[in-house]
PDB file of C-alpha atoms and ligand atoms in Angstrom:
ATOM      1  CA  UNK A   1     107.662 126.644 121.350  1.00 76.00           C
ATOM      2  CA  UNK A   2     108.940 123.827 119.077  1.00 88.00           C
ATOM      3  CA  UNK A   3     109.604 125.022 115.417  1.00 97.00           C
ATOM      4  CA  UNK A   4     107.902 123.260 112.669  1.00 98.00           C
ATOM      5  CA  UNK A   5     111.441 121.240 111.666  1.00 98.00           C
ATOM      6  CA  UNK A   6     111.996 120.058 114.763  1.00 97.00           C
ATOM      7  CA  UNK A   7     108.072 119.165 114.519  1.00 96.00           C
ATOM      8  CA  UNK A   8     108.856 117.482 111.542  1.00 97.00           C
ATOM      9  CA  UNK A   9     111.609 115.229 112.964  1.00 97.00           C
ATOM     10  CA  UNK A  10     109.986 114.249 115.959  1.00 97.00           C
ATOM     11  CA  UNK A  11     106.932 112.953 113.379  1.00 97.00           C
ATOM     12  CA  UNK A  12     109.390 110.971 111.347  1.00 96.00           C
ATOM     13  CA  UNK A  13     110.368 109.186 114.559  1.00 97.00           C
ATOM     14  CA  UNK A  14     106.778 108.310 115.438  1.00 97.00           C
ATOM     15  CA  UNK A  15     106.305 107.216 112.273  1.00 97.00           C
ATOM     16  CA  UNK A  16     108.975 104.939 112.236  1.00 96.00           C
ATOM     17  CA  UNK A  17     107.552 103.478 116.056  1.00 97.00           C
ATOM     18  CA  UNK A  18     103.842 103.510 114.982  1.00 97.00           C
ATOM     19  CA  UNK A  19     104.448 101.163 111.980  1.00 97.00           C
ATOM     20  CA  UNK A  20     106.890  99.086 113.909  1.00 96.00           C
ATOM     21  CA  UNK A  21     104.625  98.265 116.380  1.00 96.00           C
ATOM     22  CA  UNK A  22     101.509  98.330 114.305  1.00 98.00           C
ATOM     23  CA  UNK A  23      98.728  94.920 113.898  1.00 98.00           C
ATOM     24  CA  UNK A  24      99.813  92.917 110.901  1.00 98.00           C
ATOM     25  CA  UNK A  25      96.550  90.765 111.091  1.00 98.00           C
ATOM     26  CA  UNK A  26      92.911  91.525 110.698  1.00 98.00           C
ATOM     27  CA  UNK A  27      91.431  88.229 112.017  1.00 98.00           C
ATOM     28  CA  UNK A  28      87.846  87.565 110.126  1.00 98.00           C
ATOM     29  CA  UNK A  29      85.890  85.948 112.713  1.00 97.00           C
ATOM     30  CA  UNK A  30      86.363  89.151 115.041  1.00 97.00           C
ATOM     31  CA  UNK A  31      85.239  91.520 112.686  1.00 98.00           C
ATOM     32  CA  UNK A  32      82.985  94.608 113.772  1.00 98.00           C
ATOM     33  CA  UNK A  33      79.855  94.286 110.981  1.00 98.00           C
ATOM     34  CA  UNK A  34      77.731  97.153 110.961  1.00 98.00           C
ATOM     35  CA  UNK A  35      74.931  98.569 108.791  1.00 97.00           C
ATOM     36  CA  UNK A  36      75.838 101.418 106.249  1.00 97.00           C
ATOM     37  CA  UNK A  37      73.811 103.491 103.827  1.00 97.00           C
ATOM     38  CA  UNK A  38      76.036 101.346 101.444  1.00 95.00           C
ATOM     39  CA  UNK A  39      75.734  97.402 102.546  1.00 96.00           C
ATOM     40  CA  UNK A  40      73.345  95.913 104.894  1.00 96.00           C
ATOM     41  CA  UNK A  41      76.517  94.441 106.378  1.00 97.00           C
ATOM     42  CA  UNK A  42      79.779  95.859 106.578  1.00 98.00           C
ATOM     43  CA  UNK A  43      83.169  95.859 108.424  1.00 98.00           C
ATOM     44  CA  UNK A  44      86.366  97.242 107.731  1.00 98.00           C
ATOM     45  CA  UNK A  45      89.360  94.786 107.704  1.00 98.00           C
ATOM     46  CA  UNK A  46      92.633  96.691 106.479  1.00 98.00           C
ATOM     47  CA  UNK A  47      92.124 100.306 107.565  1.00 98.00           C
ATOM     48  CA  UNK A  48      93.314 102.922 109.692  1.00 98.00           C
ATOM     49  CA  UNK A  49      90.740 103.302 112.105  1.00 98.00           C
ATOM     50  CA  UNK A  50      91.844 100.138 113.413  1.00 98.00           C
ATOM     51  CA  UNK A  51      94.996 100.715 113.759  1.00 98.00           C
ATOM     52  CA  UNK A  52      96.865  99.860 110.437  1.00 98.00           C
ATOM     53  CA  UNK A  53      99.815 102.237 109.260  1.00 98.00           C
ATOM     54  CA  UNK A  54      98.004 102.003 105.739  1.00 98.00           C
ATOM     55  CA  UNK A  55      99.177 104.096 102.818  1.00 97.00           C
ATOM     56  CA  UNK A  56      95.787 105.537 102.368  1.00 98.00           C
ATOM     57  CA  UNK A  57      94.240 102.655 101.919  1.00 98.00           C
ATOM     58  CA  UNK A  58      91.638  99.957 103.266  1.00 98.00           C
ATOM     59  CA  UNK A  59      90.081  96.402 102.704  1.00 98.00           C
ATOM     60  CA  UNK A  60      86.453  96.227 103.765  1.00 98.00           C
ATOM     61  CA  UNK A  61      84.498  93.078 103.563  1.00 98.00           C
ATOM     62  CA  UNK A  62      80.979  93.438 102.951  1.00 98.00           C
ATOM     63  CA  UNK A  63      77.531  91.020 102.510  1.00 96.00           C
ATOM     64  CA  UNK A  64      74.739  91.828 100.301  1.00 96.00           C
ATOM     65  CA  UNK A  65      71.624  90.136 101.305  1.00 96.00           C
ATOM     66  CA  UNK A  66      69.161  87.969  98.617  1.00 94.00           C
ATOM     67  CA  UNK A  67      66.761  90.081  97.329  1.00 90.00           C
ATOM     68  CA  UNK A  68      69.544  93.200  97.091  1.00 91.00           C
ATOM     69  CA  UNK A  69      70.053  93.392  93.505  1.00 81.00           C
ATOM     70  CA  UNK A  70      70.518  89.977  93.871  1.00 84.00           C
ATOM     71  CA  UNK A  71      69.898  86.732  93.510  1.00 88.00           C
ATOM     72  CA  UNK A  72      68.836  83.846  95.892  1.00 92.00           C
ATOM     73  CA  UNK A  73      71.762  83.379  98.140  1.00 95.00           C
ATOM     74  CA  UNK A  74      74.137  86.289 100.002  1.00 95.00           C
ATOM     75  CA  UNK A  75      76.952  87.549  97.876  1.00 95.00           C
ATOM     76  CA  UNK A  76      80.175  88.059  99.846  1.00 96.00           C
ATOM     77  CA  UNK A  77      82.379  90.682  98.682  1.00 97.00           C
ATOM     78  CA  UNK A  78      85.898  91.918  99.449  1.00 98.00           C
ATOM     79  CA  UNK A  79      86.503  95.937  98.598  1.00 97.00           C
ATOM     80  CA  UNK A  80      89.909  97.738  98.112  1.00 97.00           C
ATOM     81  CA  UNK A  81      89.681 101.263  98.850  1.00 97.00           C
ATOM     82  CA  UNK A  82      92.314 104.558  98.521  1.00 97.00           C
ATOM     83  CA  UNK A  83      89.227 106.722 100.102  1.00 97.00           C
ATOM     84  CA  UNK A  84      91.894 107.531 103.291  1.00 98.00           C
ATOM     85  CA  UNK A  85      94.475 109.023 100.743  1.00 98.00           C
ATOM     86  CA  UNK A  86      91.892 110.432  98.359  1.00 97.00           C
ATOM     87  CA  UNK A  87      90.496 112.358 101.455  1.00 97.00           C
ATOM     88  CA  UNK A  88      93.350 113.614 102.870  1.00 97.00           C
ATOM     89  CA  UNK A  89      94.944 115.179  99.566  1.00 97.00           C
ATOM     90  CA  UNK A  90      91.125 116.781  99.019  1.00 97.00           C
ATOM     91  CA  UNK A  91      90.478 114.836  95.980  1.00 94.00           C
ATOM     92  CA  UNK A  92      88.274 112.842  97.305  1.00 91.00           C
ATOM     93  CA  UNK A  93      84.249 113.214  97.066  1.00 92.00           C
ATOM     94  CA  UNK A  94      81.665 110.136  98.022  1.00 93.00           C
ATOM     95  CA  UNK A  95      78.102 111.454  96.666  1.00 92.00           C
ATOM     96  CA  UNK A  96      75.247 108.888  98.211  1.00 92.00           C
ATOM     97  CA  UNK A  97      72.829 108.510  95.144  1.00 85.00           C
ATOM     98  CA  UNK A  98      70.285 105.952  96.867  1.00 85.00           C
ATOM     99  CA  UNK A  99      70.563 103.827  99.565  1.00 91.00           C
ATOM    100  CA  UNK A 100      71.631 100.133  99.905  1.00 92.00           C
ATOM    101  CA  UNK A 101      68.253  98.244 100.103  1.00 92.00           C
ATOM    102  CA  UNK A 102      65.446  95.376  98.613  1.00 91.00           C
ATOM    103  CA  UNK A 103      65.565  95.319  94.609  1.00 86.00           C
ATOM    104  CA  UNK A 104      62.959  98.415  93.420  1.00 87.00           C
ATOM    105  CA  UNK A 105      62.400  97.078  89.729  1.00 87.00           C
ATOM    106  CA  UNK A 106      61.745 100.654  88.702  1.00 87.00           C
ATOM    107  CA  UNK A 107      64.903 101.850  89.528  1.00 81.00           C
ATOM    108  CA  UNK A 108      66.271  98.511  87.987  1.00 80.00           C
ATOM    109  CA  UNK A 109      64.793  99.350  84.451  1.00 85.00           C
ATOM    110  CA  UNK A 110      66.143 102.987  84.664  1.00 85.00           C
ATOM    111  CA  UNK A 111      69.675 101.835  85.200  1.00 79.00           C
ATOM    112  CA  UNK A 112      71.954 101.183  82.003  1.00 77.00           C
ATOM    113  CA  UNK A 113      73.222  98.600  81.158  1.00 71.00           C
ATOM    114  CA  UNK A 114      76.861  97.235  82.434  1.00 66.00           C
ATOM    115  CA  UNK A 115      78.444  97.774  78.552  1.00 68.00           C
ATOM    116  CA  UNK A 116      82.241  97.116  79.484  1.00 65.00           C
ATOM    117  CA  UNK A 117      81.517  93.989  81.419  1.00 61.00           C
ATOM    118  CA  UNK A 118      82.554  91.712  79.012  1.00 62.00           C
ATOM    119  CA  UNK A 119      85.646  93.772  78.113  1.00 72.00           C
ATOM    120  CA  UNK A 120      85.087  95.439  74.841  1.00 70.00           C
ATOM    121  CA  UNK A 121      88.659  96.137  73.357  1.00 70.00           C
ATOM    122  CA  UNK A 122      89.113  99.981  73.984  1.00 66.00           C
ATOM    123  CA  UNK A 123      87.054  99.894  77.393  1.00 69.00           C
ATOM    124  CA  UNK A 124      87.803  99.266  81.264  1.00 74.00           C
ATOM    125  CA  UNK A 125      87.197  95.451  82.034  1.00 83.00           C
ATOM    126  CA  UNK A 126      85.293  94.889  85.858  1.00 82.00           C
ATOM    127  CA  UNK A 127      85.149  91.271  85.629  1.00 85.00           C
ATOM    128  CA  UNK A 128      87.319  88.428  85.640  1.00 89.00           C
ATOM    129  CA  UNK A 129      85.995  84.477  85.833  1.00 90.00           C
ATOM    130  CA  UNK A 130      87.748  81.932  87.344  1.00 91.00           C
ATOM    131  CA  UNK A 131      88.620  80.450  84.018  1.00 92.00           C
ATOM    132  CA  UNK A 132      90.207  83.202  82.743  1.00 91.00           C
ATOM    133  CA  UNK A 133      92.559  83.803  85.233  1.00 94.00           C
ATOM    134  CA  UNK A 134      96.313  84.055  83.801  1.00 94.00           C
ATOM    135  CA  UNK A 135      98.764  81.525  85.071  1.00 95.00           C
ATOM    136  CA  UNK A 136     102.216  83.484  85.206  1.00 93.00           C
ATOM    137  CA  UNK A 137     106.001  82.216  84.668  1.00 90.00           C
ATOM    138  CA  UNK A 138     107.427  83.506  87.933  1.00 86.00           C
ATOM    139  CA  UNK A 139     108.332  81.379  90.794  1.00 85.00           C
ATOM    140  CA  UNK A 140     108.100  83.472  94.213  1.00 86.00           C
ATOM    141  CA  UNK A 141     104.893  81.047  95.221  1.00 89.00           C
ATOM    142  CA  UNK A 142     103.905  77.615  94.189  1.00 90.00           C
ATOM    143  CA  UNK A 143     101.870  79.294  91.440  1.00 93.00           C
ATOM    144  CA  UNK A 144     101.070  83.119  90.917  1.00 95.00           C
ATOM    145  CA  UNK A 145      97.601  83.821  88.300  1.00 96.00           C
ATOM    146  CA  UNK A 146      97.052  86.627  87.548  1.00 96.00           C
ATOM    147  CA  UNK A 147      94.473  89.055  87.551  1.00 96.00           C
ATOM    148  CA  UNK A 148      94.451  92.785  87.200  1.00 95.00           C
ATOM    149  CA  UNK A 149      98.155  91.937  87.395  1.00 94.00           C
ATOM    150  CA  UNK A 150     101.237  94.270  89.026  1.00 88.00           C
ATOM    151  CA  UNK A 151     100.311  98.095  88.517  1.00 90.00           C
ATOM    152  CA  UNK A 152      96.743  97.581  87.339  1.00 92.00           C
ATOM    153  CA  UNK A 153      96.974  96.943  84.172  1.00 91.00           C
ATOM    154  CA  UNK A 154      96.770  93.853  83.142  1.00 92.00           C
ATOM    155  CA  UNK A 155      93.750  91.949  81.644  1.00 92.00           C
ATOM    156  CA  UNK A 156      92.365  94.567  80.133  1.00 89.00           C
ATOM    157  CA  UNK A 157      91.949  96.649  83.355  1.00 90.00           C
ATOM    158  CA  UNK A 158      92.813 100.145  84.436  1.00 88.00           C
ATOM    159  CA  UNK A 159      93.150  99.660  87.913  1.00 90.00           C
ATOM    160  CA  UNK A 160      95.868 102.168  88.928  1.00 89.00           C
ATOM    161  CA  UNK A 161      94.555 103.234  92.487  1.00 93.00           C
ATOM    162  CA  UNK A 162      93.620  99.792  94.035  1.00 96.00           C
ATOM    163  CA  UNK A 163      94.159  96.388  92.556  1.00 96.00           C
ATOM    164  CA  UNK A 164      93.321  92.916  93.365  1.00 97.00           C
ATOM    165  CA  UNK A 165      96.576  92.147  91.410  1.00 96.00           C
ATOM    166  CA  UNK A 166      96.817  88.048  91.904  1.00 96.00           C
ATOM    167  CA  UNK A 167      96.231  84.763  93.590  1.00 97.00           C
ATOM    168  CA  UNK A 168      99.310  83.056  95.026  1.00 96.00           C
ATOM    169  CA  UNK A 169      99.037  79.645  95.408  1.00 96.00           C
ATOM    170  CA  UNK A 170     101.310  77.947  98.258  1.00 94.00           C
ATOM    171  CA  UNK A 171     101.619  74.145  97.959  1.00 94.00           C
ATOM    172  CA  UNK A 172     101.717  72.179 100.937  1.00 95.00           C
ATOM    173  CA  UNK A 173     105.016  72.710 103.363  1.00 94.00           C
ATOM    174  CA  UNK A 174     106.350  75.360 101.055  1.00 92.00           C
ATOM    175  CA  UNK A 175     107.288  78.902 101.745  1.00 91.00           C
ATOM    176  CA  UNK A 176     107.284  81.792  99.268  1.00 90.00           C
ATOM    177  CA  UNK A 177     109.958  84.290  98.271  1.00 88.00           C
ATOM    178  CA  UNK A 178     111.794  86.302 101.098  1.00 89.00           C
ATOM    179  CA  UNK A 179     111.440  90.138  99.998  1.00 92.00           C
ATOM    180  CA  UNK A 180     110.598  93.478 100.603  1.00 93.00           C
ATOM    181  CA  UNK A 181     108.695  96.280  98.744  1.00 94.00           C
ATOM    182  CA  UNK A 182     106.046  98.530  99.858  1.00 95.00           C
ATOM    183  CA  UNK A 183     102.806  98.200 101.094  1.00 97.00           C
ATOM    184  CA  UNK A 184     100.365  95.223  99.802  1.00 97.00           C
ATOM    185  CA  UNK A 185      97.691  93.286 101.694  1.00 98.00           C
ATOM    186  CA  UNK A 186      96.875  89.645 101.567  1.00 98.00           C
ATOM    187  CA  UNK A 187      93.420  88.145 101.959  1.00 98.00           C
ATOM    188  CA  UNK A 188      93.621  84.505 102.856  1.00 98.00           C
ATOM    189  CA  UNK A 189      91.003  82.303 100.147  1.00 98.00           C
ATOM    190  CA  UNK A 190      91.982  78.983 101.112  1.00 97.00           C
ATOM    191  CA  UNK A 191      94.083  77.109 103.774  1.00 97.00           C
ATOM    192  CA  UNK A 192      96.153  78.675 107.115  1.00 96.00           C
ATOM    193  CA  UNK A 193      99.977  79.751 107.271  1.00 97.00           C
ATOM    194  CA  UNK A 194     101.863  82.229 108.768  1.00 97.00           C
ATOM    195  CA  UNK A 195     103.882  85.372 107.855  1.00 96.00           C
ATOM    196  CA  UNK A 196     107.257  86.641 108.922  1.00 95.00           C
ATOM    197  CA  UNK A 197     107.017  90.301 108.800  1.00 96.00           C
ATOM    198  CA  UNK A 198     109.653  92.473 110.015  1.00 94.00           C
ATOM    199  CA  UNK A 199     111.470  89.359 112.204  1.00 93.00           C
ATOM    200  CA  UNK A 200     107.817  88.711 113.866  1.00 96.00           C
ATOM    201  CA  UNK A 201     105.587  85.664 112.756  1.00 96.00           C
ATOM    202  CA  UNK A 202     101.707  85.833 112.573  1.00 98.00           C
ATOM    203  CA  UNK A 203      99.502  83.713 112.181  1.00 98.00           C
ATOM    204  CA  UNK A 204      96.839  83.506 109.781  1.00 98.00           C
ATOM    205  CA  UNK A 205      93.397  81.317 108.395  1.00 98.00           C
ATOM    206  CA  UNK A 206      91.319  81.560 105.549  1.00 98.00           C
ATOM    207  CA  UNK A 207      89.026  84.483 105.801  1.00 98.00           C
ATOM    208  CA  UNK A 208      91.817  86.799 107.392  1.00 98.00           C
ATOM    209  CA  UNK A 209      93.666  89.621 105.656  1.00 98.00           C
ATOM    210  CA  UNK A 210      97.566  90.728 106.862  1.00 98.00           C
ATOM    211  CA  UNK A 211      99.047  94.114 106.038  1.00 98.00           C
ATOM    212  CA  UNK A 212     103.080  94.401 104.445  1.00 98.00           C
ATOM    213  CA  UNK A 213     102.838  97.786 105.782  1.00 98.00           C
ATOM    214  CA  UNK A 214     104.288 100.832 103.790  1.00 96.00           C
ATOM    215  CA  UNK A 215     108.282 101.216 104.035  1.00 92.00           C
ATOM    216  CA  UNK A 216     110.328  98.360 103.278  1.00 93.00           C
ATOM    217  CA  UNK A 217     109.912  96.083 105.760  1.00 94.00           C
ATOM    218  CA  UNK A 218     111.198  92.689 105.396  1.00 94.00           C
ATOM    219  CA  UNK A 219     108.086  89.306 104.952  1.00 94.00           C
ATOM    220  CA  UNK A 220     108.012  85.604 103.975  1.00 93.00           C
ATOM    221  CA  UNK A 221     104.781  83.358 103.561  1.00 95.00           C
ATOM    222  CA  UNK A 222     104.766  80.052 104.712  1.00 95.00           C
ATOM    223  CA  UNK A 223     102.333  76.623 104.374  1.00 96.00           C
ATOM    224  CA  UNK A 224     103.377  74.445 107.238  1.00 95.00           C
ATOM    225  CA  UNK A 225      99.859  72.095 106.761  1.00 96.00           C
ATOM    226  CA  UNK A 226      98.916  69.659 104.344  1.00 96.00           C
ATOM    227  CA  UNK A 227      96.555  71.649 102.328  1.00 96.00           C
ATOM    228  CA  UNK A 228      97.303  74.371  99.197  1.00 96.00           C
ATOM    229  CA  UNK A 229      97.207  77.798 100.359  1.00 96.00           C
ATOM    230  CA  UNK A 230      95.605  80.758  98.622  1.00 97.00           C
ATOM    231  CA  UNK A 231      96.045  84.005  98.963  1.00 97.00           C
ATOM    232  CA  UNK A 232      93.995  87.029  97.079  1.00 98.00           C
ATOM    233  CA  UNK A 233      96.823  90.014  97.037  1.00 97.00           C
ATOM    234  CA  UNK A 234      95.856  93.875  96.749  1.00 98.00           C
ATOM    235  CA  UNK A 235      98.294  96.595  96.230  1.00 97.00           C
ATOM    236  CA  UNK A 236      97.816 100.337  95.499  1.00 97.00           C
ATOM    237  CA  UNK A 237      99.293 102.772  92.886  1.00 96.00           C
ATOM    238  CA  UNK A 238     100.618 105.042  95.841  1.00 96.00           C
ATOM    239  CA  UNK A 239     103.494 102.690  96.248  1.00 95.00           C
ATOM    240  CA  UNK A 240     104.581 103.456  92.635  1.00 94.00           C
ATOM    241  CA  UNK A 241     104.617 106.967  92.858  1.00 95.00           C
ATOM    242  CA  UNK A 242     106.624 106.908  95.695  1.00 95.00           C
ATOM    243  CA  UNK A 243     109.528 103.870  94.295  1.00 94.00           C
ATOM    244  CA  UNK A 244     109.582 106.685  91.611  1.00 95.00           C
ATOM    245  CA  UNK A 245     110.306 109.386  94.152  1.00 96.00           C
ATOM    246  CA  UNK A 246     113.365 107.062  95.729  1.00 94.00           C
ATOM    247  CA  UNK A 247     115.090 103.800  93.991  1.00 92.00           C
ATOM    248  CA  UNK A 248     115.395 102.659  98.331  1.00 92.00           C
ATOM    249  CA  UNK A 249     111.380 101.948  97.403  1.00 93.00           C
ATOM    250  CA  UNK A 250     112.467  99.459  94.732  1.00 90.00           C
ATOM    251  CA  UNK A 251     111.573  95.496  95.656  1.00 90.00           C
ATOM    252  CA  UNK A 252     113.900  93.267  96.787  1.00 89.00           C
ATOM    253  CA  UNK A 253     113.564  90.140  95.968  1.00 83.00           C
ATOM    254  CA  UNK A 254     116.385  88.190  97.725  1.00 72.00           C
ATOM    255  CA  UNK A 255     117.087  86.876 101.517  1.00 63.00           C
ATOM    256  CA  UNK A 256     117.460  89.683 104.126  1.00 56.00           C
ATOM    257  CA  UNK A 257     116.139  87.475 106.947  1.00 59.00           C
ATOM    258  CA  UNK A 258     114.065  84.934 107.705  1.00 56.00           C
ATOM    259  CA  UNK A 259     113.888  81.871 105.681  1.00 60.00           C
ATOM    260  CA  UNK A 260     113.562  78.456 107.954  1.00 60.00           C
ATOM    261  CA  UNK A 261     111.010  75.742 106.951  1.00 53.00           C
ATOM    262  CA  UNK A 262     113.740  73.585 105.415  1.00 53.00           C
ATOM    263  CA  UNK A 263     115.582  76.355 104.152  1.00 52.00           C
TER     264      UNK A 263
HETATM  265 FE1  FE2 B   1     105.437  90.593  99.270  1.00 55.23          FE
END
């Protein structure tokens, strides 16, 4: 029988293969909707049930329909989950309270009131408008805004878990940095481009999401078209407690690879 070391090696191996030869891409016209006790309409983009080497997290994409503590017209929103890693450390604990469903003005009048939604100093902020989105100094993109920032906490939030950190904006036939650093998704807003990730391209439109899987694995962002490119990026705390664990997990932010499109 195999001992638990050797076990151990043989896992690190697989580990190595399974994110090597993982999807990068979750393409938004192919996505698997579904009904859930949460949304009327629901599908998973990011996630490890299909496939994606995630560090315990997932993107889900999700529709509430008018009428569903809403107002005329669908709302369409994106959702950045560490449920996988929360569940598999046992920390994690979903409690259903009602079901997803047509406004019940009763239940409406019962609920209280939203107080830190327009950021009270000493509270947790859970809304940003498009006009107050922060316009940084650095240079890796055309422009970067941002919004709950790098690590969470910027803008008044407290997002340590999951963060939708920034935009990136890519101007027409530009690339972006070439780096590495641990895991962060993309979710395409506006235009179509491609990624280098690891030495393979991918392709990508608006409405798709691609994965920088965990690791350090080398990516680039390009705009080949005519059109600004916009990208909504994610990231998740896990990746700072482990860069704390080992300096290897520390970004790089110079040329290890690619780098074409007028170089
Ligand atoms: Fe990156």
């Amino acid at each position: 029988m195999q001992d638990f070391y050797s076990a151990w090696l043989k896992q690190s191996e697989s580990i190595e293969k399974t994110v090597a030869d993982a999807p990068r891409v979750a393409k938004g016209k192919n996505l698997n909707w579904m009904r859930t006790r949460q949304d009327s309409k629901a599908a998973l983009m990011i996630a490890p049930e299909l496939g994606f080497p995630t560090g315990g997290s997932l993107l889900m994409r999700a529709e509430i329909p008018p009428g569903w503590h809403t107002g005329k017209e669908p709302v369409s929103y994106l959702s950045g989950l560490a449920w996988p890693l929360e569940a598999s450390v046992y920390m994690g604990r979903m409690e259903q309270i009602e079901d997803a469903g047509p406004n019940d003005l009763a239940a409406l009048a019962k609920a209280p009131g939203e107080e830190s939604q327009y950021w009270p100093t000493d509270g947790r902020r859970i809304a940003m408008h498009e006009e107050q989105f922060e316009l940084s100094g650095e240079t890796k993109h055309g422009a970067t805004y941002f919004l709950m920032g790098r690590n969470g906490k910027q803008n008044g939030f407290k997002a340590t878990a999951a963060a939708i950190s920034s935009i990136f904006v890519d101007l027409p036939h530009s690339k972006s940095h070439s780096h590495a650093h641990p895991e962060a998704y993309l979710y395409a807003l506006q235009g179509s481009g491609y990624s280098e990730i690891g030495g393979k391209r991918h392709e990508w439109d608006q409405g798709d999401a691609v994965h920088v899987p965990p690791g350090m694995m080398h990516h680039q962002h390009f705009n080949p078209n005519d059109t600004d490119m916009k990208e909504l990026r994610f990231e998740f705390g896990i990746r700072y407690w482990l860069a704390d664990q080992w300096k290897g997990y520390t970004t790089i932010d110079r040329h290890m690879k690619a780098t074409h499109m007028d170089d």
